[in-house]
mmCIF file of C-alpha atoms in Angstrom:
data_model
loop_
_atom_site.group_PDB
_atom_site.id
_atom_site.type_symbol
_atom_site.label_atom_id
_atom_site.label_comp_id
_atom_site.label_asym_id
_atom_site.label_seq_id
_atom_site.Cartn_x
_atom_site.Cartn_y
_atom_site.Cartn_z
ATOM 1 C CA MET A 280 -64.645 124.564 -140.323
ATOM 2 C CA MET A 281 -66.903 123.889 -137.394
ATOM 3 C CA GLN A 282 -66.368 120.882 -135.103
ATOM 4 C CA THR A 283 -69.474 118.912 -134.247
ATOM 5 C CA THR A 284 -70.185 117.665 -130.546
ATOM 6 C CA SER A 285 -71.965 114.512 -129.597
ATOM 7 C CA PRO A 286 -74.878 114.397 -127.140
ATOM 8 C CA VAL A 287 -72.935 112.271 -124.681
ATOM 9 C CA SER A 288 -70.244 114.838 -124.296
ATOM 10 C CA ILE A 289 -72.835 117.512 -123.880
ATOM 11 C CA ALA A 290 -74.541 115.616 -121.054
ATOM 12 C CA THR A 291 -71.246 114.929 -119.380
ATOM 13 C CA HIS A 292 -70.300 118.554 -119.557
ATOM 14 C CA TYR A 293 -73.637 119.546 -118.151
ATOM 15 C CA ASN A 294 -73.331 117.113 -115.237
ATOM 16 C CA ASN A 295 -69.896 118.362 -114.442
ATOM 17 C CA LYS A 296 -71.118 121.919 -114.273
ATOM 18 C CA ARG A 297 -73.973 120.918 -112.025
ATOM 19 C CA LYS A 298 -71.642 119.069 -109.694
ATOM 20 C CA MET A 299 -69.326 122.014 -109.536
ATOM 21 C CA ALA A 300 -72.259 124.271 -108.727
ATOM 22 C CA THR A 301 -73.414 121.928 -105.988
ATOM 23 C CA LEU A 302 -69.857 121.709 -104.695
ATOM 24 C CA ALA A 303 -69.577 125.479 -104.715
ATOM 25 C CA LYS A 304 -72.901 125.728 -102.862
ATOM 26 C CA LEU A 305 -71.752 123.149 -100.325
ATOM 27 C CA GLN A 306 -68.484 124.940 -99.857
ATOM 28 C CA GLY A 307 -70.463 128.072 -99.074
ATOM 29 C CA HIS A 308 -72.393 126.216 -96.297
ATOM 30 C CA LEU A 309 -69.242 124.405 -95.014
ATOM 31 C CA VAL A 310 -68.264 127.167 -92.558
ATOM 32 C CA GLY A 311 -71.378 126.781 -90.317
ATOM 33 C CA LEU A 312 -71.697 123.027 -90.810
ATOM 34 C CA GLU A 313 -68.661 122.153 -88.676
ATOM 35 C CA GLN A 314 -69.889 124.213 -85.745
ATOM 36 C CA GLU A 315 -73.369 122.812 -86.073
ATOM 37 C CA TYR A 316 -71.941 119.292 -86.179
ATOM 38 C CA PHE A 317 -69.929 119.792 -83.008
ATOM 39 C CA GLY A 318 -72.914 121.456 -81.268
ATOM 40 C CA ARG A 319 -75.253 118.603 -82.084
ATOM 41 C CA ASN A 320 -72.660 116.024 -80.972
ATOM 42 C CA TRP A 321 -72.239 117.897 -77.622
ATOM 43 C CA ILE A 322 -76.009 117.920 -77.036
ATOM 44 C CA ALA A 323 -76.219 114.222 -77.917
ATOM 45 C CA GLU A 324 -73.377 113.450 -75.511
ATOM 46 C CA GLU A 325 -75.066 115.380 -72.698
ATOM 47 C CA ASN A 326 -78.302 113.554 -73.328
ATOM 48 C CA ARG A 327 -76.441 110.242 -73.366
ATOM 49 C CA MET A 328 -74.706 111.020 -70.030
ATOM 50 C CA ARG A 329 -78.003 112.114 -68.474
ATOM 51 C CA GLU A 330 -79.694 108.933 -69.655
ATOM 52 C CA HIS A 331 -76.721 106.842 -68.406
ATOM 53 C CA CYS A 332 -76.875 108.424 -64.899
ATOM 54 C CA ALA A 333 -80.624 107.887 -64.828
ATOM 55 C CA ALA A 334 -80.164 104.245 -65.876
ATOM 56 C CA VAL A 335 -77.463 103.765 -63.162
ATOM 57 C CA LYS A 336 -79.809 105.269 -60.544
ATOM 58 C CA ILE A 337 -82.660 103.074 -61.586
ATOM 59 C CA GLN A 338 -80.420 99.969 -61.547
ATOM 60 C CA SER A 339 -78.929 100.882 -58.138
ATOM 61 C CA CYS A 340 -82.378 101.426 -56.641
ATOM 62 C CA PHE A 341 -83.659 98.161 -58.024
ATOM 63 C CA ARG A 342 -80.606 96.210 -57.004
ATOM 64 C CA GLY A 343 -80.655 97.810 -53.502
ATOM 65 C CA PHE A 344 -84.313 96.858 -53.098
ATOM 66 C CA LYS A 345 -83.566 93.348 -54.313
ATOM 67 C CA VAL A 346 -80.518 92.953 -51.991
ATOM 68 C CA ARG A 347 -82.427 94.368 -48.999
ATOM 69 C CA ALA A 348 -85.277 92.001 -49.649
ATOM 70 C CA HIS A 349 -82.810 89.084 -49.858
ATOM 71 C CA ILE A 350 -81.088 90.223 -46.633
ATOM 72 C CA ARG A 351 -84.483 90.410 -44.887
ATOM 73 C CA TYR A 352 -85.184 86.911 -46.068
ATOM 74 C CA LEU A 353 -81.789 85.652 -44.894
ATOM 75 C CA GLN A 354 -82.236 87.404 -41.526
ATOM 76 C CA LYS A 355 -85.635 85.815 -41.093
ATOM 77 C CA MET A 356 -84.195 82.390 -41.930
ATOM 78 C CA ALA A 357 -81.250 82.990 -39.534
ATOM 79 C CA ILE A 358 -83.663 83.937 -36.748
ATOM 80 C CA ILE A 359 -85.618 80.745 -37.355
ATOM 81 C CA ILE A 360 -82.409 78.656 -37.310
ATOM 82 C CA GLN A 361 -81.144 80.362 -34.130
ATOM 83 C CA LYS A 362 -84.505 79.980 -32.435
ATOM 84 C CA THR A 363 -84.615 76.283 -33.291
ATOM 85 C CA TRP A 364 -80.984 75.679 -32.172
ATOM 86 C CA ARG A 365 -81.377 77.632 -28.942
ATOM 87 C CA ALA A 366 -84.574 75.804 -28.127
ATOM 88 C CA PHE A 367 -82.838 72.464 -28.763
ATOM 89 C CA GLN A 368 -79.828 73.504 -26.685
ATOM 90 C CA THR A 369 -82.049 74.700 -23.813
ATOM 91 C CA ARG A 370 -84.019 71.455 -23.873
ATOM 92 C CA MET A 371 -80.776 69.463 -23.785
ATOM 93 C CA TYR A 372 -79.441 71.551 -20.875
ATOM 94 C CA TYR A 373 -82.712 71.157 -19.008
ATOM 95 C CA ARG A 374 -82.592 67.421 -19.594
ATOM 96 C CA PHE A 375 -78.995 67.370 -18.319
ATOM 97 C CA MET A 376 -79.978 69.360 -15.202
ATOM 98 C CA VAL A 377 -82.847 66.971 -14.542
ATOM 99 C CA GLN A 378 -80.539 63.954 -14.973
ATOM 100 C CA ARG A 379 -77.925 65.492 -12.694
ATOM 101 C CA ALA A 380 -80.519 66.344 -10.040
ATOM 102 C CA TYR A 381 -81.855 62.791 -10.261
ATOM 103 C CA PHE A 382 -78.316 61.405 -10.123
ATOM 104 C CA ILE A 383 -77.483 63.528 -7.049
ATOM 105 C CA MET A 384 -80.706 62.467 -5.372
ATOM 106 C CA LYS A 385 -79.970 58.835 -6.191
ATOM 107 C CA MET A 386 -76.376 59.097 -4.936
ATOM 108 C CA ASN A 387 -77.533 60.760 -1.729
ATOM 109 C CA PHE A 388 -79.968 57.931 -1.214
ATOM 110 C CA TYR A 389 -77.275 55.313 -1.954
ATOM 111 C CA ASN A 390 -74.808 57.048 0.362
ATOM 112 C CA GLU A 391 -77.359 57.209 3.139
ATOM 113 C CA MET A 392 -78.157 53.531 2.706
ATOM 114 C CA ALA A 393 -74.432 52.680 2.595
ATOM 115 C CA VAL A 394 -73.848 54.660 5.788
ATOM 116 C CA ARG A 395 -76.693 52.792 7.458
ATOM 117 C CA ILE A 396 -75.300 49.432 6.344
ATOM 118 C CA GLN A 397 -71.810 50.398 7.520
ATOM 119 C CA LYS A 398 -73.221 51.643 10.809
ATOM 120 C CA ARG A 399 -75.098 48.390 11.407
ATOM 121 C CA TRP A 400 -72.140 46.230 10.398
ATOM 122 C CA ARG A 401 -69.574 48.163 12.400
ATOM 123 C CA GLY A 402 -71.813 48.148 15.429
ATOM 124 C CA HIS A 403 -72.205 44.386 15.101
ATOM 125 C CA TYR A 404 -68.465 43.926 14.520
ATOM 126 C CA VAL A 405 -67.517 46.075 17.505
ATOM 127 C CA ARG A 406 -70.020 44.375 19.784
ATOM 128 C CA LYS A 407 -68.963 40.930 18.546
ATOM 129 C CA SER A 408 -65.162 41.201 18.387
ATOM 130 C CA ILE A 409 -63.864 44.383 20.022
ATOM 131 C CA HIS A 410 -66.199 45.289 22.888
ATOM 132 C CA ASN A 411 -67.763 41.914 23.616
ATOM 133 C CA TYR A 412 -69.502 42.200 26.987
ATOM 134 C CA TYR A 413 -69.002 38.599 28.105
ATOM 135 C CA GLU A 414 -65.360 38.450 26.990
ATOM 136 C CA MET A 415 -64.651 41.760 28.678
ATOM 137 C CA LYS A 416 -66.450 40.522 31.800
ATOM 138 C CA ASN A 417 -64.311 37.361 31.911
ATOM 139 C CA TYR A 418 -61.211 39.414 31.187
ATOM 140 C CA PHE A 419 -61.879 41.878 33.997
ATOM 141 C CA ARG A 420 -62.731 39.041 36.375
ATOM 142 C CA GLY A 421 -59.403 37.385 35.622
ATOM 143 C CA LEU A 422 -57.678 40.770 35.814
ATOM 144 C CA SER A 423 -59.168 41.400 39.257
ATOM 145 C CA MET A 424 -57.979 37.966 40.409
ATOM 146 C CA LYS A 425 -54.505 38.696 39.095
ATOM 147 C CA ASN A 426 -54.532 42.127 40.751
ATOM 148 C CA GLN A 427 -55.405 40.506 44.081
ATOM 149 C CA ILE A 428 -52.545 38.044 43.686
ATOM 150 C CA VAL A 429 -50.142 40.820 42.697
ATOM 151 C CA ARG A 430 -51.259 43.062 45.564
ATOM 152 C CA LYS A 431 -50.863 40.219 48.061
ATOM 153 C CA GLU A 432 -47.362 39.388 46.860
ATOM 154 C CA LEU A 433 -46.432 43.074 46.683
ATOM 155 C CA GLU A 434 -47.567 43.475 50.274
ATOM 156 C CA GLU A 435 -45.391 40.508 51.234
ATOM 157 C CA TYR A 436 -42.550 42.021 49.270
ATOM 158 C CA GLU A 437 -43.087 45.378 51.016
ATOM 159 C CA GLN A 438 -43.055 43.679 54.434
ATOM 160 C CA THR A 439 -39.812 41.926 53.527
ATOM 161 C CA LYS A 440 -38.250 45.185 52.342
ATOM 162 C CA LYS A 441 -39.464 46.954 55.466
ATOM 163 C CA LYS A 442 -37.874 44.313 57.686
ATOM 164 C CA GLU A 443 -34.646 44.612 55.691
ATOM 165 C CA ARG A 444 -34.663 48.402 56.097
ATOM 166 C CA GLU A 445 -35.291 48.085 59.829
ATOM 167 C CA LYS A 446 -32.497 45.528 60.077
ATOM 168 C CA LYS A 447 -30.123 47.810 58.147
ATOM 169 C CA ALA A 448 -31.071 50.750 60.360
ATOM 170 C CA ILE A 449 -30.413 48.669 63.498
ATOM 171 C CA GLU A 450 -27.061 47.499 62.086
ATOM 172 C CA LYS A 451 -26.126 51.047 61.149
ATOM 173 C CA GLU A 452 -27.026 52.287 64.634
ATOM 174 C CA GLU A 453 -25.033 49.418 66.135
ATOM 175 C CA ARG A 454 -21.995 50.308 64.014
ATOM 176 C CA ARG A 455 -22.318 53.939 64.994
ATOM 177 C CA LYS A 456 -22.466 53.072 68.713
ATOM 178 C CA ARG A 457 -19.549 50.652 68.325
ATOM 179 C CA TYR A 458 -17.529 53.327 66.544
ATOM 180 C CA GLN A 459 -18.329 55.844 69.264
ATOM 181 C CA ALA A 460 -17.287 53.262 71.892
ATOM 182 C CA ARG A 461 -13.977 52.704 70.102
ATOM 183 C CA LYS A 462 -13.506 56.427 69.706
ATOM 184 C CA MET A 463 -14.215 57.094 73.420
ATOM 185 C CA HIS A 464 -12.305 54.053 74.682
ATOM 186 C CA TYR A 465 -10.193 56.315 76.863
ATOM 187 C CA LEU A 466 -13.298 56.908 79.051
ATOM 188 C CA LEU A 467 -13.278 53.278 80.193
ATOM 189 C CA SER A 468 -13.306 52.703 83.943
ATOM 190 C CA THR A 469 -10.206 51.357 85.669
ATOM 191 C CA GLU A 470 -9.652 49.650 88.980
ATOM 192 C CA GLN A 471 -8.595 52.962 90.528
ATOM 193 C CA ILE A 472 -10.868 55.495 88.824
ATOM 194 C CA ARG A 473 -14.405 54.993 87.590
ATOM 195 C CA GLY A 474 -15.443 56.363 84.206
ATOM 196 C CA ILE A 475 -18.251 58.811 83.525
ATOM 197 C CA TYR A 476 -20.508 55.964 82.297
ATOM 198 C CA ASN A 477 -19.950 53.947 85.535
ATOM 199 C CA SER A 478 -21.431 56.333 88.081
ATOM 200 C CA PRO A 479 -21.440 55.216 91.725
ATOM 201 C CA TYR A 480 -24.969 56.553 92.034
ATOM 202 C CA ARG A 481 -26.330 53.948 89.615
ATOM 203 C CA GLN A 482 -27.245 50.439 90.530
ATOM 204 C CA TYR A 483 -25.841 49.075 87.296
ATOM 205 C CA PRO A 484 -23.301 50.566 84.848
ATOM 206 C CA SER A 485 -24.516 52.175 81.596
ATOM 207 C CA GLU A 486 -24.734 50.278 78.303
ATOM 208 C CA THR A 487 -21.901 52.386 76.951
ATOM 209 C CA GLU A 488 -19.666 51.053 79.731
ATOM 210 C CA TYR A 489 -20.186 47.507 78.539
ATOM 211 C CA ARG A 490 -19.465 48.595 74.961
ATOM 212 C CA LEU A 491 -16.231 50.256 76.062
ATOM 213 C CA LYS A 492 -15.139 47.035 77.813
ATOM 214 C CA HIS A 493 -15.783 44.853 74.752
ATOM 215 C CA SER A 494 -14.270 47.211 72.124
ATOM 216 C CA SER A 495 -10.714 47.960 71.196
ATOM 217 C CA PRO A 496 -9.209 51.439 70.795
ATOM 218 C CA LEU A 497 -9.511 53.134 67.374
ATOM 219 C CA SER A 498 -6.444 52.339 65.283
ATOM 220 C CA ARG A 499 -4.908 54.819 62.801
ATOM 221 C CA THR A 500 -4.781 52.630 59.695
ATOM 222 C CA ILE A 501 -4.563 54.078 56.160
ATOM 223 C CA LEU A 502 -7.616 53.241 54.022
ATOM 224 C CA HIS A 503 -7.486 52.370 50.333
ATOM 225 C CA LYS A 504 -9.650 53.722 47.505
ATOM 226 C CA LYS A 505 -11.914 50.654 47.423
ATOM 227 C CA ASP A 506 -12.844 51.258 51.066
ATOM 228 C CA PHE A 507 -14.586 54.487 50.073
ATOM 229 C CA THR A 508 -16.557 52.879 47.238
ATOM 230 C CA GLU A 509 -17.754 49.922 49.310
ATOM 231 C CA GLY A 510 -18.056 51.733 52.662
ATOM 232 C CA LEU A 511 -15.459 52.303 55.357
ATOM 233 C CA VAL A 512 -14.298 49.130 57.080
ATOM 234 C CA ASP A 513 -14.200 48.678 60.805
ATOM 235 C CA PRO A 514 -10.802 47.050 61.641
ATOM 236 C CA SER A 515 -12.149 45.458 64.810
ATOM 237 C CA ILE A 516 -14.963 43.654 62.936
ATOM 238 C CA PRO A 517 -13.784 42.162 59.667
ATOM 239 C CA GLY A 518 -16.215 42.562 56.778
ATOM 240 C CA VAL A 519 -18.543 45.031 58.585
ATOM 241 C CA PRO A 520 -18.546 48.542 57.050
ATOM 242 C CA CYS A 521 -18.607 51.639 59.220
ATOM 243 C CA VAL A 522 -18.566 55.396 58.691
ATOM 244 C CA PHE A 523 -15.775 57.609 60.072
ATOM 245 C CA PRO A 524 -13.686 60.412 58.524
ATOM 246 C CA PRO A 525 -10.405 59.595 56.721
ATOM 247 C CA LEU A 526 -7.062 59.962 58.511
ATOM 248 C CA LEU A 527 -4.924 63.025 58.148
ATOM 249 C CA PRO A 528 -1.836 62.882 55.885
ATOM 250 C CA PRO A 529 1.608 62.524 57.445
ATOM 251 C CA ILE A 530 3.130 65.601 59.051
ATOM 252 C CA HIS A 531 6.170 65.724 56.767
ATOM 253 C CA ARG A 532 3.940 66.339 53.709
ATOM 254 C CA LYS A 533 3.080 69.808 52.582
ATOM 255 C CA LYS A 534 -0.302 70.948 53.778
ATOM 256 C CA PRO A 535 -2.740 71.480 50.841
ATOM 257 C CA GLN A 536 -4.207 74.928 50.376
ATOM 258 C CA GLY A 537 -7.831 75.960 50.548
ATOM 259 C CA PRO A 538 -10.989 74.327 51.944
ATOM 260 C CA PHE A 539 -11.752 70.925 50.474
ATOM 261 C CA ARG A 540 -14.834 68.717 50.420
ATOM 262 C CA ASP A 541 -15.074 65.594 52.451
ATOM 263 C CA THR A 542 -13.036 62.759 50.947
ATOM 264 C CA VAL A 543 -15.835 60.235 51.392
ATOM 265 C CA GLU A 544 -18.232 62.525 49.503
ATOM 266 C CA VAL A 545 -15.704 63.017 46.705
ATOM 267 C CA TRP A 546 -15.096 59.260 46.325
ATOM 268 C CA GLN A 547 -18.826 58.531 46.408
ATOM 269 C CA GLN A 548 -19.446 61.096 43.691
ATOM 270 C CA ARG A 549 -16.608 59.704 41.574
ATOM 271 C CA TYR A 550 -17.749 56.094 41.845
ATOM 272 C CA LYS A 551 -21.521 56.647 41.974
ATOM 273 C CA PRO A 552 -23.692 54.041 40.185
ATOM 274 C CA LEU A 553 -24.835 54.676 36.607
ATOM 275 C CA GLU A 554 -28.279 56.155 36.012
ATOM 276 C CA PRO A 555 -30.261 54.631 33.111
ATOM 277 C CA SER A 556 -30.806 56.944 30.137
ATOM 278 C CA VAL A 557 -34.107 57.557 28.377
ATOM 279 C CA ARG A 558 -33.164 55.044 25.683
ATOM 280 C CA VAL A 559 -32.466 52.340 28.272
ATOM 281 C CA ALA A 560 -35.585 53.147 30.305
ATOM 282 C CA THR A 561 -37.852 53.126 27.228
ATOM 283 C CA SER A 562 -39.735 49.941 26.492
ATOM 284 C CA ILE A 563 -38.333 47.799 23.664
ATOM 285 C CA THR A 564 -41.811 47.450 22.151
ATOM 286 C CA SER A 565 -42.472 51.191 21.840
ATOM 287 C CA GLU A 566 -42.266 51.054 18.016
ATOM 288 C CA GLU A 567 -44.818 48.234 17.777
ATOM 289 C CA GLU A 568 -47.108 50.061 20.196
ATOM 290 C CA ALA A 569 -46.874 53.191 18.032
ATOM 291 C CA ARG A 570 -47.791 51.172 14.930
ATOM 292 C CA GLN A 571 -50.769 49.627 16.700
ATOM 293 C CA GLU A 572 -51.878 53.091 17.792
ATOM 294 C CA MET A 573 -51.629 54.346 14.191
ATOM 295 C CA LYS A 574 -53.753 51.411 12.986
ATOM 296 C CA ARG A 575 -56.338 52.145 15.660
ATOM 297 C CA GLU A 576 -56.407 55.805 14.597
ATOM 298 C CA GLU A 577 -56.940 54.780 10.944
ATOM 299 C CA TRP A 578 -59.778 52.477 11.931
ATOM 300 C CA ARG A 579 -61.433 55.066 14.201
ATOM 301 C CA ASN A 580 -61.239 57.980 11.707
ATOM 302 C CA ARG A 581 -62.334 55.973 8.629
ATOM 303 C CA ILE A 582 -66.085 56.773 8.622
ATOM 304 C CA HIS A 583 -66.847 57.462 4.932
ATOM 305 C CA ASP A 584 -63.781 57.551 2.674
ATOM 306 C CA ILE A 585 -65.167 57.396 -0.904
ATOM 307 C CA LYS A 586 -68.774 57.752 -2.017
ATOM 308 C CA PHE A 587 -70.503 54.605 -3.236
ATOM 309 C CA LEU A 588 -71.104 55.116 -6.990
ATOM 310 C CA PRO A 589 -72.071 51.723 -8.505
ATOM 311 C CA PHE A 590 -74.458 52.846 -11.288
ATOM 312 C CA SER A 591 -73.161 56.276 -12.180
ATOM 313 C CA HIS A 592 -72.031 57.105 -15.697
ATOM 314 C CA PRO A 593 -69.063 59.353 -14.725
ATOM 315 C CA THR A 594 -67.335 56.448 -12.942
ATOM 316 C CA ILE A 595 -66.948 54.293 -16.074
ATOM 317 C CA PHE A 596 -63.500 55.629 -16.950
ATOM 318 C CA LYS A 597 -62.451 56.294 -13.364
ATOM 319 C CA THR A 598 -59.641 54.123 -12.020
ATOM 320 C CA TYR A 599 -60.125 52.286 -8.761
ATOM 321 C CA GLU A 600 -58.330 53.901 -5.816
ATOM 322 C CA PRO A 601 -57.592 51.421 -2.996
ATOM 323 C CA LEU A 602 -58.472 52.427 0.528
ATOM 324 C CA LEU A 603 -55.833 53.239 3.108
ATOM 325 C CA HIS A 604 -56.648 50.306 5.393
ATOM 326 C CA THR A 605 -56.276 47.840 2.493
ATOM 327 C CA SER A 606 -53.117 49.317 0.955
ATOM 328 C CA THR A 607 -51.132 50.196 4.075
ATOM 329 C CA LYS A 608 -47.886 48.396 4.826
ATOM 330 C CA TYR A 609 -49.264 47.096 8.119
ATOM 331 C CA GLY A 610 -51.542 44.703 6.254
ATOM 332 C CA PRO A 611 -55.313 44.574 5.733
ATOM 333 C CA ILE A 612 -57.701 44.241 8.648
ATOM 334 C CA ALA A 613 -60.515 41.756 9.019
ATOM 335 C CA TYR A 614 -63.315 44.091 7.962
ATOM 336 C CA GLY A 615 -63.655 44.485 4.187
ATOM 337 C CA THR A 616 -61.303 41.619 3.260
ATOM 338 C CA LYS A 617 -63.057 38.577 4.774
ATOM 339 C CA HIS A 618 -66.533 37.195 4.453
ATOM 340 C CA PHE A 619 -69.414 39.351 5.665
ATOM 341 C CA ARG A 620 -70.449 36.780 8.274
ATOM 342 C CA ALA A 621 -66.940 35.870 9.351
ATOM 343 C CA THR A 622 -66.158 36.127 13.061
ATOM 344 C CA GLU A 623 -62.849 36.494 14.825
ATOM 345 C CA ASP A 624 -62.138 33.811 17.431
ATOM 346 C CA THR A 625 -58.888 35.287 18.672
ATOM 347 C CA PRO A 626 -59.020 36.639 22.246
ATOM 348 C CA THR A 627 -59.213 40.355 22.848
ATOM 349 C CA VAL A 628 -55.974 40.453 24.848
ATOM 350 C CA ASN A 629 -53.175 38.343 23.423
ATOM 351 C CA LYS A 630 -50.024 40.085 24.577
ATOM 352 C CA PRO A 631 -48.205 40.151 27.932
ATOM 353 C CA PHE A 632 -48.223 43.078 30.284
ATOM 354 C CA GLN A 633 -45.529 45.654 29.619
ATOM 355 C CA SER A 634 -43.820 47.361 32.531
ATOM 356 C CA VAL A 635 -43.427 51.111 32.262
ATOM 357 C CA PHE A 636 -40.929 51.401 35.108
ATOM 358 C CA THR A 637 -37.700 49.543 35.698
ATOM 359 C CA SER A 638 -37.768 45.851 36.449
ATOM 360 C CA ILE A 639 -38.663 44.645 39.974
ATOM 361 C CA TYR A 640 -37.052 41.682 41.603
ATOM 362 C CA LEU A 641 -40.442 40.241 42.543
ATOM 363 C CA PHE A 642 -41.669 40.340 38.930
ATOM 364 C CA GLU A 643 -38.428 38.773 37.722
ATOM 365 C CA LYS A 644 -38.899 36.059 40.315
ATOM 366 C CA PHE A 645 -42.484 35.351 39.197
ATOM 367 C CA GLN A 646 -41.951 36.018 35.496
ATOM 368 C CA LYS A 647 -43.791 32.871 34.416
ATOM 369 C CA THR A 648 -46.834 33.796 36.480
ATOM 370 C CA TYR A 649 -47.223 37.267 34.940
ATOM 371 C CA SER A 650 -45.929 36.701 31.421
ATOM 372 C CA LYS A 651 -49.156 35.525 29.715
ATOM 373 C CA ALA A 652 -52.446 37.358 30.012
ATOM 374 C CA GLY A 653 -54.550 34.386 28.891
ATOM 375 C CA GLU A 654 -53.619 32.187 31.857
ATOM 376 C CA VAL A 655 -55.354 34.254 34.529
ATOM 377 C CA PHE A 656 -58.741 32.547 34.146
#
């Protein structure tokens, strides 16, 4: 018995056969399709890489151009800024140089004017107080009068000293002759025999003969140590010193060895008067004189200590430095501390004369006359 088929099954069967035929056809082309697929993908990748490199080149060129243009713009702006700043800085430096040159010129002018003022004032001060002509004239007149008085009294003093020296020389010669007469007393004339100084051929005897008659023989007395310090004493005339060699030691003593100096010379050297040292001979006012000399040196060398800067800007924060003549321990002087028109009424010389040498008896005698310099007028 035959089985009948529906149209739906027939169509389905037909479609399945067609699909299998297409699948078989595709399987036949599958061997070259894989290679073709990989080949096309390789070509596409190469094209993509080429296009990517080209795009990178184009972007780098554009960006480089853009950056270089921006750098040129920034460089131009920097040049403008530098030019403006350097011009401003140069103008400020030029202005500072002009101000400094003007300030230096102004300070030079002020210093010159200050020097002129100081010169005028110091000249007036010196002529008025230090080297006043009329005061110096009166001073020298009084000094000349005092010198005449001193010279006159010194001449009198010299005459007195000369007379004393002549008197001492006469007394010394008299002592020497008296000592010789005592020493040569054995030459005195006797009633039987005449001496050598009483010659029969002379009308009158010699002076030595009279001295021999009125003198006693030389006695051998032992002298003490004080006789050598005060001068050898003549036994015949009490209190009158004389010069004769010391007596020899007794015979029973042992004779000293060697040559010796004269005993009188030895005792005089041992008891010689003291000589004043430099400290004793120096004036007691040497320290004050040195201080006065230092003050005079400070005054003479102080011409222009510090520049006069009253209106300068740099001196605003500068501390004041006192001058040496106002800060010294000797005290300030009249100039600069008193009124501009103030005058000094004190005399130029207000201290007594100081003696450089040792004291003189005449000056000690007239100490009141020569102690004050202001009383000579």
